[in-house]
Coordinates of C-alpha atoms and ligand atoms in Angstrom, one line a residue:
M443 CA 0.0 0.0 0.0
Q444 CA 1.4 3.4 -0.9
D445 CA 2.0 5.6 2.1
D446 CA 2.5 8.7 0.2
F447 CA -1.2 9.6 0.2
A448 CA -0.6 12.0 3.0
E449 CA 1.7 14.1 0.9
V450 CA -0.9 16.1 -0.9
T451 CA -0.5 19.7 -1.9
H452 CA -3.5 21.7 -2.8
D453 CA -2.6 23.5 -5.9
L454 CA -5.0 25.1 -8.4
I455 CA -4.3 23.4 -11.7
L456 CA -6.5 24.1 -14.7
G457 CA -7.6 21.3 -17.1
I458 CA -7.5 22.5 -20.7
D459 CA -8.7 21.0 -24.0
L460 CA -6.9 23.1 -26.6
G461 CA -8.9 21.9 -29.6
T462 CA -8.6 22.5 -33.3
T463 CA -12.1 24.1 -33.5
N464 CA -13.1 24.6 -29.9
S465 CA -11.4 24.8 -26.5
A466 CA -12.5 24.5 -23.0
V467 CA -11.2 25.0 -19.4
G468 CA -12.1 23.4 -16.1
A469 CA -11.0 23.1 -12.5
V470 CA -11.9 21.1 -9.5
E471 CA -14.2 23.1 -7.2
S472 CA -15.3 21.7 -3.8
G473 CA -14.1 18.3 -4.9
F474 CA -15.9 18.2 -8.2
P475 CA -14.4 18.6 -11.7
I476 CA -16.4 21.3 -13.6
L477 CA -16.0 23.2 -16.8
L478 CA -15.9 27.0 -16.4
A479 CA -18.2 29.2 -18.4
D480 CA -17.5 32.6 -19.8
E481 CA -19.6 35.8 -19.3
D482 CA -22.2 34.5 -21.7
G483 CA -22.5 31.2 -19.9
K484 CA -20.7 29.2 -22.6
R485 CA -18.3 26.5 -21.6
I486 CA -16.9 26.1 -25.1
T487 CA -14.7 28.8 -26.7
P488 CA -14.0 28.6 -30.4
S489 CA -10.3 28.3 -31.1
A490 CA -10.3 31.5 -33.2
V491 CA -8.2 34.6 -32.8
W492 CA -8.6 37.9 -34.5
F493 CA -5.6 40.2 -34.7
G494 CA -6.4 43.8 -35.3
N495 CA -4.0 46.1 -37.1
G496 CA -2.3 47.5 -34.0
G497 CA 0.1 50.5 -34.3
S498 CA 2.7 51.3 -31.7
M499 CA 0.0 50.7 -29.0
G500 CA 0.3 47.0 -29.7
T501 CA -2.1 44.7 -31.5
A502 CA -5.8 44.4 -30.6
V503 CA -6.7 40.8 -30.1
E504 CA -10.0 39.0 -29.8
V505 CA -10.6 35.4 -29.1
G506 CA -13.5 32.9 -29.5
R507 CA -17.0 33.9 -30.7
K508 CA -16.0 37.5 -30.9
A509 CA -13.1 36.6 -33.3
L510 CA -15.5 34.5 -35.4
R511 CA -17.9 37.4 -35.8
R512 CA -15.0 39.3 -37.4
R513 CA -14.6 36.6 -40.0
S514 CA -17.0 37.8 -42.6
A515 CA -15.8 41.4 -42.5
D516 CA -12.1 40.8 -41.9
P517 CA -11.4 37.2 -43.0
G518 CA -7.7 37.8 -43.5
R519 CA -7.0 38.6 -39.9
V520 CA -8.9 35.7 -38.2
V521 CA -6.8 32.7 -37.5
T522 CA -8.7 29.4 -37.0
S523 CA -7.4 25.8 -36.6
V524 CA -4.0 27.0 -35.5
K525 CA -3.5 23.7 -33.8
R526 CA -2.8 22.2 -37.3
L527 CA 0.4 24.3 -37.4
M528 CA 1.7 23.5 -33.9
G529 CA 5.3 22.1 -34.1
R530 CA 5.2 22.4 -37.9
R531 CA 8.0 23.8 -40.1
F532 CA 7.4 26.1 -43.0
G533 CA 6.2 24.1 -46.0
E534 CA 4.8 21.1 -44.1
E535 CA 1.2 22.4 -44.2
R536 CA -0.1 23.3 -47.6
E537 CA -3.4 25.0 -46.9
F538 CA -4.4 27.4 -44.1
C539 CA -7.0 30.0 -43.5
V540 CA -4.5 32.9 -43.7
P541 CA -1.2 33.0 -45.7
M542 CA 1.8 31.2 -44.1
E543 CA 5.3 32.8 -44.2
R544 CA 8.7 31.4 -43.4
A545 CA 10.2 32.7 -40.2
A546 CA 12.7 35.4 -40.8
D547 CA 15.1 34.0 -38.1
G548 CA 16.3 31.2 -40.4
S549 CA 14.9 28.6 -38.0
G550 CA 12.7 27.0 -40.7
G551 CA 9.7 27.8 -38.5
L552 CA 6.5 29.3 -39.9
R553 CA 4.6 32.4 -39.1
V554 CA 1.0 33.6 -39.7
L555 CA 0.3 37.3 -39.5
G556 CA 3.9 37.6 -38.3
L557 CA 3.3 35.3 -35.3
S558 CA 4.4 31.7 -34.5
P559 CA 1.7 29.1 -34.0
E560 CA 2.6 29.0 -30.3
E561 CA 2.0 32.7 -30.0
V562 CA -1.4 32.4 -31.6
S563 CA -2.3 29.4 -29.4
A564 CA -1.1 31.4 -26.4
E565 CA -3.9 33.9 -27.1
I566 CA -6.5 31.2 -26.8
L567 CA -4.9 29.9 -23.6
K568 CA -4.8 33.5 -22.2
E569 CA -8.5 33.8 -22.8
L570 CA -9.2 30.4 -21.1
K571 CA -7.0 31.5 -18.2
R572 CA -8.9 34.7 -17.9
I573 CA -12.3 32.9 -17.9
A574 CA -11.0 30.5 -15.2
E575 CA -9.7 33.4 -13.0
M576 CA -12.9 35.3 -13.4
R577 CA -15.0 32.3 -12.3
L578 CA -12.7 31.0 -9.6
E579 CA -11.8 34.5 -8.3
R580 CA -8.2 33.6 -7.9
E581 CA -5.0 33.5 -10.0
A582 CA -4.3 30.4 -12.0
T583 CA -0.7 29.6 -13.0
K584 CA -0.7 25.9 -13.8
A585 CA -2.4 23.7 -16.3
V586 CA -2.8 20.3 -17.7
I587 CA -3.2 20.6 -21.5
T588 CA -4.4 17.8 -23.8
V589 CA -3.0 17.0 -27.3
P590 CA -4.0 14.3 -29.8
A591 CA -2.5 10.9 -29.2
Y592 CA -0.6 11.2 -32.5
F593 CA 1.2 14.5 -31.7
N594 CA 4.9 14.1 -31.9
D595 CA 7.5 15.6 -29.6
A596 CA 7.8 18.8 -31.5
Q597 CA 4.0 19.3 -31.4
R598 CA 3.9 18.5 -27.7
A599 CA 6.8 20.9 -27.0
A600 CA 5.1 23.6 -29.0
T601 CA 1.9 23.2 -27.0
K602 CA 3.9 23.4 -23.8
R603 CA 5.6 26.6 -25.0
A604 CA 2.2 28.1 -25.9
G605 CA 1.1 27.5 -22.3
E606 CA 4.2 29.2 -20.9
L607 CA 3.7 32.2 -23.2
A608 CA 0.2 32.5 -21.7
G609 CA 1.6 32.5 -18.2
L610 CA 0.8 28.9 -17.5
E611 CA 3.2 26.3 -16.2
V612 CA 2.2 23.1 -18.1
V613 CA 2.4 20.4 -15.4
R614 CA 1.3 17.7 -17.8
I615 CA 0.6 17.1 -21.4
L616 CA -2.2 14.5 -21.6
S617 CA -3.4 12.7 -24.6
E618 CA -7.0 13.5 -25.6
P619 CA -8.3 9.9 -25.7
T620 CA -6.9 9.2 -22.3
A621 CA -8.5 12.4 -20.9
A622 CA -11.9 11.3 -22.5
A623 CA -11.6 7.9 -21.0
L624 CA -11.1 9.5 -17.5
A625 CA -14.1 11.7 -18.0
Y626 CA -16.2 8.6 -18.8
G627 CA -14.9 7.0 -15.6
L628 CA -13.3 4.1 -17.6
D629 CA -10.3 4.1 -15.2
K630 CA -12.7 2.0 -13.0
L631 CA -12.7 -0.8 -15.5
G632 CA -9.6 -2.4 -14.1
E633 CA -6.3 -3.9 -15.4
K634 CA -6.1 -5.0 -19.0
S635 CA -9.4 -3.5 -20.0
R636 CA -9.4 -2.1 -23.5
V637 CA -11.5 0.7 -24.8
A638 CA -12.0 2.6 -28.1
V639 CA -12.3 6.3 -28.3
Y640 CA -13.9 7.6 -31.4
D641 CA -13.2 11.3 -31.8
L642 CA -14.8 13.3 -34.6
G643 CA -14.3 17.0 -34.0
G644 CA -14.4 20.1 -36.2
G645 CA -11.4 19.4 -38.4
T646 CA -10.0 16.1 -37.5
F647 CA -10.9 12.5 -36.8
D648 CA -9.1 9.9 -34.7
L649 CA -9.7 6.5 -33.3
S650 CA -7.6 5.3 -30.4
V651 CA -7.5 2.0 -28.7
L652 CA -6.4 2.2 -25.0
E653 CA -5.5 -0.4 -22.6
M654 CA -5.3 0.0 -18.8
Q655 CA -1.9 -1.0 -17.5
D656 CA -0.8 -0.5 -13.9
G657 CA -3.7 1.9 -13.3
V658 CA -3.1 4.2 -16.3
F659 CA -4.2 4.1 -19.9
Q660 CA -1.7 3.3 -22.6
V661 CA -2.5 4.1 -26.2
L662 CA -2.2 0.8 -28.0
A663 CA -3.0 2.2 -31.4
T664 CA -4.3 5.4 -32.9
R665 CA -5.3 6.1 -36.5
G666 CA -6.9 9.2 -37.9
D667 CA -7.4 11.6 -40.6
T668 CA -6.4 15.2 -40.0
R669 CA -8.6 16.3 -42.9
L670 CA -11.9 14.9 -41.7
G671 CA -14.3 16.6 -39.4
G672 CA -17.4 18.7 -39.0
D673 CA -16.0 21.5 -41.3
D674 CA -15.9 19.0 -44.2
L675 CA -19.5 18.2 -43.5
D676 CA -20.5 21.9 -43.5
A677 CA -18.6 22.4 -46.8
A678 CA -20.1 19.3 -48.4
L679 CA -23.6 20.5 -47.3
A680 CA -23.1 24.0 -48.6
R681 CA -21.7 22.7 -51.8
S682 CA -24.6 20.3 -52.4
I683 CA -27.2 23.0 -51.7
C684 CA -25.5 25.3 -54.1
A685 CA -25.4 22.6 -56.7
R686 CA -29.1 22.0 -56.3
E687 CA -29.7 25.7 -56.9
G688 CA -27.3 25.9 -59.8
I689 CA -24.7 28.0 -58.0
D690 CA -20.9 27.2 -58.3
F691 CA -19.7 27.2 -54.7
D692 CA -16.0 27.2 -55.7
T693 CA -16.2 30.4 -57.7
L694 CA -17.8 32.4 -54.8
E695 CA -15.9 35.0 -52.9
P696 CA -14.3 33.7 -49.6
A697 CA -16.7 35.8 -47.6
A698 CA -19.7 34.3 -49.3
R699 CA -18.3 30.8 -48.8
V700 CA -17.9 31.6 -45.1
R701 CA -21.5 32.8 -44.9
L702 CA -22.9 29.6 -46.6
A703 CA -20.7 27.3 -44.5
E704 CA -21.7 29.0 -41.3
E705 CA -25.4 28.5 -42.2
A706 CA -24.7 24.9 -43.2
E707 CA -23.1 24.3 -39.8
R708 CA -26.1 25.8 -38.0
M709 CA -28.5 23.6 -40.0
K710 CA -26.3 20.5 -39.5
C711 CA -26.5 20.9 -35.7
R712 CA -30.3 21.4 -35.9
L713 CA -30.5 18.2 -38.0
S714 CA -29.0 16.2 -35.1
E715 CA -32.3 17.0 -33.3
T716 CA -35.0 17.4 -36.0
E717 CA -35.9 15.6 -39.2
Q718 CA -35.8 18.7 -41.5
E719 CA -34.5 22.2 -41.3
A720 CA -34.6 25.4 -43.4
F721 CA -31.4 26.7 -44.9
R722 CA -31.5 30.5 -45.1
A723 CA -28.8 32.7 -46.5
P724 CA -30.2 36.1 -47.4
F725 CA -27.8 38.2 -49.6
Y726 CA -25.0 35.8 -49.0
D727 CA -22.9 37.4 -51.7
G728 CA -24.3 40.9 -51.2
S729 CA -27.0 40.5 -53.8
R730 CA -28.3 36.9 -54.1
S731 CA -30.2 35.0 -51.4
L732 CA -30.7 31.3 -50.9
E733 CA -33.5 29.5 -49.1
T734 CA -34.3 25.8 -49.1
I735 CA -35.4 22.9 -46.9
V736 CA -33.0 20.0 -46.2
S737 CA -34.1 16.8 -44.6
R738 CA -32.0 14.6 -42.3
A739 CA -32.1 11.9 -44.9
D740 CA -30.6 14.2 -47.6
F741 CA -27.9 15.3 -45.1
E742 CA -27.1 11.7 -44.2
A743 CA -26.8 10.6 -47.8
R744 CA -24.4 13.5 -48.4
I745 CA -22.1 12.7 -45.4
K746 CA -22.1 8.9 -45.9
P747 CA -18.6 8.8 -47.6
F748 CA -17.1 10.8 -44.7
I749 CA -18.5 8.5 -42.1
E750 CA -17.2 5.5 -44.1
R751 CA -13.7 7.0 -44.1
S752 CA -13.8 7.2 -40.3
I753 CA -14.9 3.6 -40.1
T754 CA -11.9 2.6 -42.3
C755 CA -9.6 4.2 -39.8
C756 CA -11.4 2.3 -37.0
R757 CA -10.7 -1.0 -38.8
Q758 CA -7.1 -0.1 -39.2
A759 CA -6.6 1.0 -35.6
L760 CA -8.1 -2.2 -34.3
A761 CA -5.8 -4.2 -36.6
D762 CA -2.8 -2.2 -35.4
A763 CA -3.8 -2.9 -31.8
G764 CA -4.5 -6.6 -32.6
V765 CA -7.9 -6.5 -31.1
K766 CA -11.4 -7.3 -32.3
P767 CA -14.4 -5.2 -31.6
E768 CA -15.7 -7.9 -29.1
D769 CA -12.4 -7.6 -27.1
L770 CA -13.3 -4.0 -26.1
Q771 CA -15.0 -3.2 -22.8
A772 CA -16.3 0.2 -23.9
V773 CA -16.6 2.5 -26.9
I774 CA -16.9 6.2 -26.2
L775 CA -17.8 9.1 -28.4
V776 CA -15.8 12.3 -28.3
G777 CA -16.1 15.5 -30.4
G778 CA -19.1 17.6 -31.4
S779 CA -19.6 15.8 -34.6
T780 CA -20.5 12.5 -32.8
R781 CA -23.8 14.2 -31.9
I782 CA -24.9 13.3 -35.4
P783 CA -27.3 10.3 -35.2
A784 CA -25.9 8.7 -38.4
V785 CA -22.4 8.8 -36.9
R786 CA -23.6 7.1 -33.7
R787 CA -25.4 4.4 -35.7
A788 CA -22.3 3.7 -37.8
V789 CA -20.1 3.4 -34.7
A790 CA -22.6 1.2 -32.9
E791 CA -22.8 -1.0 -36.0
F792 CA -19.0 -1.3 -36.5
F793 CA -18.2 -2.1 -32.9
G794 CA -21.2 -4.2 -32.4
R795 CA -22.2 -2.4 -29.2
E796 CA -23.9 0.8 -28.2
P797 CA -21.5 3.6 -27.4
D798 CA -21.4 5.1 -24.0
L799 CA -23.3 8.4 -24.2
S800 CA -23.1 9.5 -20.6
Q801 CA -20.9 12.6 -21.2
H802 CA -21.2 15.6 -23.5
P803 CA -18.9 14.5 -26.4
D804 CA -17.5 18.0 -26.9
E805 CA -16.7 18.5 -23.2
A806 CA -15.3 15.1 -22.3
V807 CA -11.6 15.9 -23.1
A808 CA -11.6 19.1 -21.0
L809 CA -13.4 17.3 -18.2
G810 CA -10.8 14.5 -18.3
A811 CA -8.0 17.1 -18.3
T812 CA -9.6 18.7 -15.3
I813 CA -9.8 15.4 -13.4
Q814 CA -6.1 14.8 -14.1
A815 CA -5.4 18.3 -13.0
G816 CA -7.3 17.7 -9.8
V817 CA -5.4 14.5 -9.1
L818 CA -2.1 16.2 -9.7
G819 CA -3.0 19.2 -7.6
G820 CA -4.3 17.1 -4.7
T821 CA -7.8 18.6 -4.8
L822 CA -9.2 15.4 -6.2
R823 CA -7.9 12.1 -5.0
Q824 CA -7.3 9.4 -7.6
M825 CA -10.9 8.8 -8.8
V826 CA -10.8 5.3 -7.6
L827 CA -9.5 6.4 -4.2
L828 CA -12.6 8.3 -3.6
D829 CA -14.5 5.1 -3.2
V830 CA -15.6 4.1 0.2
T831 CA -16.7 0.8 1.7
P832 CA -20.5 0.8 1.4
L833 CA -20.9 -1.6 4.3
S834 CA -18.8 -2.7 7.3
L835 CA -16.4 -5.6 6.9
G836 CA -15.4 -8.0 9.7
I837 CA -15.2 -11.5 10.8
E838 CA -17.3 -13.8 13.0
T839 CA -16.0 -14.3 16.5
F840 CA -17.0 -16.4 19.5
G841 CA -20.6 -16.8 20.1
G842 CA -21.6 -15.8 16.5
L843 CA -20.8 -12.1 16.9
M844 CA -19.9 -9.8 14.2
N845 CA -16.5 -8.2 14.8
I846 CA -16.0 -5.2 12.6
L847 CA -12.5 -4.6 11.2
I848 CA -13.3 -1.9 8.6
P849 CA -16.3 0.2 9.4
R850 CA -18.6 1.3 6.6
N851 CA -17.8 4.5 4.7
T852 CA -14.0 4.0 5.1
T853 CA -12.1 5.5 2.2
I854 CA -10.2 2.9 0.2
P855 CA -7.5 1.8 -0.1
C856 CA -7.3 0.9 3.6
K857 CA -6.2 -1.8 6.0
A858 CA -7.0 -2.8 9.5
G859 CA -6.1 -5.7 11.8
E860 CA -6.8 -7.4 15.1
M861 CA -5.5 -10.3 17.1
F862 CA -7.7 -13.3 17.8
T863 CA -7.3 -16.4 19.9
N864 CA -8.6 -20.0 20.1
A865 CA -11.9 -20.8 21.8
A866 CA -10.9 -24.3 22.8
A867 CA -7.8 -26.0 24.2
G868 CA -5.8 -28.0 21.7
Q869 CA -7.6 -26.5 18.7
S870 CA -5.3 -26.5 15.7
S871 CA -7.2 -24.4 13.3
M872 CA -10.1 -21.9 13.2
R873 CA -12.6 -21.1 10.5
L874 CA -12.5 -17.5 9.5
R875 CA -15.8 -16.2 8.2
V876 CA -15.5 -12.9 6.3
L877 CA -18.6 -10.8 6.8
Q878 CA -20.1 -7.7 5.4
G879 CA -23.0 -5.8 7.0
E880 CA -24.2 -3.7 9.8
R881 CA -25.8 -6.3 12.1
E882 CA -24.5 -7.3 15.5
M883 CA -24.9 -11.0 14.9
A884 CA -22.7 -12.8 12.2
R885 CA -25.7 -14.7 10.8
D886 CA -27.6 -11.5 9.9
N887 CA -24.7 -10.2 7.8
W888 CA -23.5 -11.5 4.4
E889 CA -20.7 -13.9 4.2
L890 CA -18.2 -13.0 1.6
G891 CA -16.1 -16.1 2.1
N892 CA -14.7 -18.4 4.7
F893 CA -11.5 -20.3 5.1
E894 CA -9.5 -22.4 7.6
V895 CA -6.6 -20.9 9.4
P896 CA -4.2 -23.5 10.8
F897 CA -2.1 -22.7 14.0
E898 CA 0.0 -24.5 16.6
P899 CA -2.3 -26.2 19.1
A900 CA -2.3 -24.3 22.4
P901 CA -4.3 -24.1 25.6
K902 CA -7.6 -22.2 25.3
G903 CA -7.0 -18.5 24.7
Q904 CA -3.2 -19.0 24.2
A905 CA -3.0 -19.2 20.4
R906 CA -2.4 -15.9 18.7
V907 CA -3.8 -15.3 15.2
G908 CA -3.5 -11.9 13.6
V909 CA -6.1 -11.1 11.0
Q910 CA -5.6 -8.2 8.6
F911 CA -8.1 -6.9 6.1
R912 CA -6.7 -4.9 3.2
I913 CA -8.7 -3.3 0.4
D914 CA -6.8 -2.1 -2.5
E915 CA -7.7 0.8 -4.9
N916 CA -9.7 -1.6 -7.0
G917 CA -11.9 -2.6 -4.1
I918 CA -10.4 -6.0 -3.9
L919 CA -10.4 -7.3 -0.3
E920 CA -7.4 -9.4 0.8
V921 CA -7.6 -11.2 4.1
L922 CA -4.4 -12.2 5.7
A923 CA -4.3 -14.5 8.8
R924 CA -1.0 -15.0 10.6
D925 CA -0.2 -17.6 13.2
V926 CA 2.0 -15.3 15.4
T927 CA 3.8 -18.3 17.0
T928 CA 5.0 -19.8 13.7
G929 CA 4.8 -16.7 11.5
K930 CA 2.9 -18.7 8.9
D931 CA 0.4 -16.7 6.8
T932 CA -2.8 -17.7 5.1
V933 CA -3.9 -15.2 2.5
V934 CA -7.2 -15.2 0.7
E935 CA -8.3 -12.6 -1.9
I936 CA -12.0 -11.7 -2.1
R937 CA -12.7 -10.1 -5.4
S938 CA -14.5 -6.8 -5.7
A939 CA -17.5 -7.8 -3.5
A940 CA -16.1 -5.5 -0.8
V941 CA -16.9 -2.4 -2.7
D942 CA -19.3 -3.3 -5.5
V943 CA -22.6 -3.6 -3.7
D944 CA -25.6 -2.2 -5.3
D945 CA -27.2 0.8 -3.6
E946 CA -30.5 -0.9 -3.0
A947 CA -28.8 -3.7 -1.1
V948 CA -26.8 -1.2 1.0
G949 CA -29.9 0.7 1.8
K950 CA -31.7 -2.5 2.9
M951 CA -28.8 -3.6 5.1
V952 CA -28.4 -0.2 6.7
G953 CA -32.1 0.1 7.2
E954 CA -32.3 -3.3 8.9
S955 CA -29.4 -2.4 11.2
V956 CA -31.5 0.6 12.4
D957 CA -34.8 -1.3 12.6
F958 CA -33.2 -4.1 14.6
A959 CA -30.9 -1.9 16.6
F960 CA -32.5 -2.8 20.0
E961 CA -32.8 -6.5 19.3
D962 CA -29.3 -6.6 17.9
M963 CA -27.9 -4.8 20.9
A964 CA -29.7 -7.1 23.4
E965 CA -28.4 -10.1 21.6
R966 CA -24.9 -8.8 21.6
I967 CA -25.1 -8.1 25.4
F968 CA -26.5 -11.5 26.1
T969 CA -23.9 -13.3 23.9
E970 CA -21.0 -11.4 25.5
A971 CA -22.3 -12.1 29.0
K972 CA -22.9 -15.7 28.2
L973 CA -19.3 -16.1 26.9
K974 CA -18.1 -14.6 30.2
A975 CA -20.4 -16.8 32.2
E976 CA -19.2 -19.9 30.5
E977 CA -15.7 -19.0 31.3
L978 CA -16.3 -17.9 34.8
L979 CA -18.6 -20.8 36.1
P980 CA -16.1 -23.7 35.7
A981 CA -13.2 -21.5 37.0
V982 CA -15.2 -20.5 40.1
E983 CA -16.1 -24.2 40.8
M984 CA -12.5 -25.2 40.5
A985 CA -11.4 -22.4 42.8
L986 CA -13.9 -23.2 45.4
A987 CA -12.9 -26.9 45.4
S988 CA -9.2 -26.1 45.7
S989 CA -9.2 -23.1 48.0
G990 CA -10.5 -24.7 51.2
D991 CA -9.1 -22.5 53.9
L992 CA -8.9 -19.4 51.7
V993 CA -12.6 -18.5 51.8
G994 CA -14.7 -17.6 54.7
E995 CA -18.2 -19.0 55.1
A996 CA -20.1 -15.8 54.2
E997 CA -17.9 -15.3 51.1
R998 CA -18.5 -18.9 50.0
T999 CA -22.3 -18.5 50.4
E1000 CA -22.3 -15.3 48.3
I1001 CA -20.1 -16.9 45.6
E1002 CA -22.4 -19.9 45.4
S1003 CA -25.6 -17.9 45.3
A1004 CA -24.1 -15.6 42.6
A1005 CA -23.2 -18.6 40.5
T1006 CA -26.7 -19.9 40.9
A1007 CA -28.1 -16.6 39.7
V1008 CA -25.8 -16.7 36.7
R1009 CA -27.1 -20.2 35.8
Q1010 CA -30.7 -19.1 36.3
A1011 CA -30.2 -16.0 34.1
L1012 CA -28.6 -18.2 31.4
A1013 CA -31.6 -20.4 31.4
E1014 CA -34.0 -17.5 31.2
G1015 CA -32.1 -16.0 28.3
L1016 CA -32.5 -12.3 29.3
P1017 CA -29.5 -10.1 28.4
N1018 CA -29.5 -7.5 31.2
P1019 CA -30.2 -9.8 34.1
L1020 CA -27.5 -12.1 32.8
K1021 CA -25.0 -9.2 32.5
A1022 CA -25.9 -8.1 36.1
A1023 CA -25.5 -11.7 37.4
V1024 CA -22.1 -12.1 35.7
Q1025 CA -20.9 -8.8 37.2
R1026 CA -22.1 -9.9 40.7
L1027 CA -20.2 -13.2 40.3
D1028 CA -17.1 -11.4 39.1
A1029 CA -17.3 -9.1 42.1
A1030 CA -17.9 -11.9 44.6
T1031 CA -14.9 -13.9 43.4
E1032 CA -12.6 -10.9 43.3
A1033 CA -11.0 -11.5 46.7
L1034 CA -10.8 -15.2 46.1
A1035 CA -9.1 -14.8 42.8
A1036 CA -6.6 -12.4 44.3
A1037 CA -5.9 -14.8 47.2
L1038 CA -5.4 -17.7 44.7
V1039 CA -2.9 -15.7 42.7
E1040 CA -1.0 -14.7 45.8
R1041 CA -0.8 -18.3 46.9
A1042 CA 0.3 -19.5 43.5
M1043 CA 3.1 -16.9 43.7
E1044 CA 4.1 -18.0 47.2
E1045 CA 4.3 -21.6 46.1
A1046 CA 6.4 -20.7 43.1
M1047 CA 8.7 -18.7 45.3
L1048 CA 9.1 -21.5 47.8
K1049 CA 9.8 -24.0 45.0
R1050 CA 12.5 -21.8 43.7
L1051 CA 14.1 -21.3 47.1
G1052 CA 13.8 -24.9 48.0
Ligands
ADP1017 P1 -12.5 20.0 -31.9 O1 -12.2 19.7 -33.3 O2 -11.9 21.3 -31.5 O3 -12.2 18.9 -31.0 P2 -15.3 19.8 -31.2 O4 -15.2 18.5 -30.6 O5 -15.9 20.9 -30.3 O6 -14.0 20.4 -31.8 O7 -16.3 19.6 -32.5 C1 -16.7 20.7 -33.2 C2 -17.5 20.2 -34.3 O8 -18.7 19.6 -33.8 C3 -18.0 21.3 -35.3 O9 -17.8 20.9 -36.6 C4 -19.4 21.4 -35.0 O10 -20.2 21.8 -36.1 C5 -19.8 20.0 -34.6 N1 -21.0 19.9 -33.8 C6 -21.2 20.5 -32.6 N2 -22.5 20.2 -32.2 C7 -23.1 19.5 -33.2 C8 -24.4 18.9 -33.3 N3 -25.3 19.0 -32.4 N4 -24.6 18.1 -34.4 C9 -23.6 18.0 -35.4 N5 -22.4 18.5 -35.3 C10 -22.1 19.3 -34.2
MG1018 MG1 -11.3 17.8 -29.7

């Protein structure tokens, strides 16, 4: 068990998805990972930057939706999809929304509007930092930033530099599919689980196969197409609408193409919800207008080839990873374009299973980055560590009692131990029954397992068996029993049952422990008193027989009547009278017991002297 859990620092670290089309920022607040919204309540910021023509006063910069709004009037000064240029050298990328130039410093780097891609990305990161600081009302200086699994060292280093330029220390670069898997809680699946992450965003597609190894996800394979995303669907849609109306999309002015593509995107998003939608672009080129109705079926027919390309990548990635669809424990959807019903159908069909839809696909990466940031900053314990034992765990002891070792609601991982002894003389093993539940009597709890613990035969109460319960971060209970005399261990592992109990069963068990609280307590008192009585009665009889001169008449009478009262109470079976009778007998024999001990010591002394 790691003992370094105590060493937590409570640092504020932001989780950032620096996307090609959209970006988002989150932080852990009061123990919960959340995404932070801007002044308009939007948790997603377009990765667009507008650079005004600044004079000596410096350049005016706008980021996000504000920058996009400048696009139709000032297209040459709005940079979008700068992520494509990260870590790239001049000449590596052929097409971009604004002209690319070779860096003047001879480094072979590239520039857009006189800036390096890192500097442009830094503007997006500054905006995210600003949103976070405004929401959290404190300074944020550290971040976890995600990158695609296929990013090489140069691209990762460029991302890190962008963070630093924005005043953020990048404490970790995290791969996007891993972040998404964290957001979907797939880290709970356990060792060797494999999952597929299907990410169709605005400009890129990738499919990653992950495998859990030593508690962290490893990317087994990733395949993608950096020219396949929602933008292509918008363009295809705008093009087909133009074709239908006899307009040549490719010969239109850039501003008109932007207008039509923007309207196509709006309509596309609507078609994820409705069966048909109107396409309206009044005066899109200054004079002409376009208005038509598009059905979801038309749209789906149009985008079919794009979806098929993504499925081809899936097939290749699975082949690279050497896994078949049925080997996967989960398939998750990431990226805004996976909101399209036809995409979901195609993914479900290819993988032969319904994808997990429990998270917003366009927020999952940022949420996962936030979770990772929370773990690194100590504000969120490893997700799995947040688990608690839903019910108490213990073993059955003498008289059928439940002896709790780990109380309910203990945070895992944890361990606890206690020493036990033999109930009968000469016993050479004991049966350990591992129990779960809140009831006082062993039989009312659930038995998770039982096993025989061997030990050296010894007089009653002399054997020493240490029992330790240990629950690891996966909720697996390991029971260790050690014969202290010989040091021999017996270890039994009880899989997952210790933590995986359904809520209803927990509710029922806790409810019953409350309902039966009085009865249970009475039974425990009776059982404990009975065990004491059974030990005391024979001992008292022996003492009286051997003591002779040591007890006076009155004392002997009191002891005998107290013993009779104990036998009577035992027969009646009432807990409190029995407890009282046992206490009376204990008190009555106190002087005798002390005298017996004294005599034994005297005898031993005489023996030694003689
Ligand atoms: P990134 O590429 O930055 O990871 P996102 O995951 O945010 O981007 O995806 C953005 C894309 O998702 C855009 O092309 C957008 O049009 C598309 N999208 C967002 N919502 C929907 C929707 N409801 N239906 C179809 N496409 C959508
Ligand atoms: Mg993305």
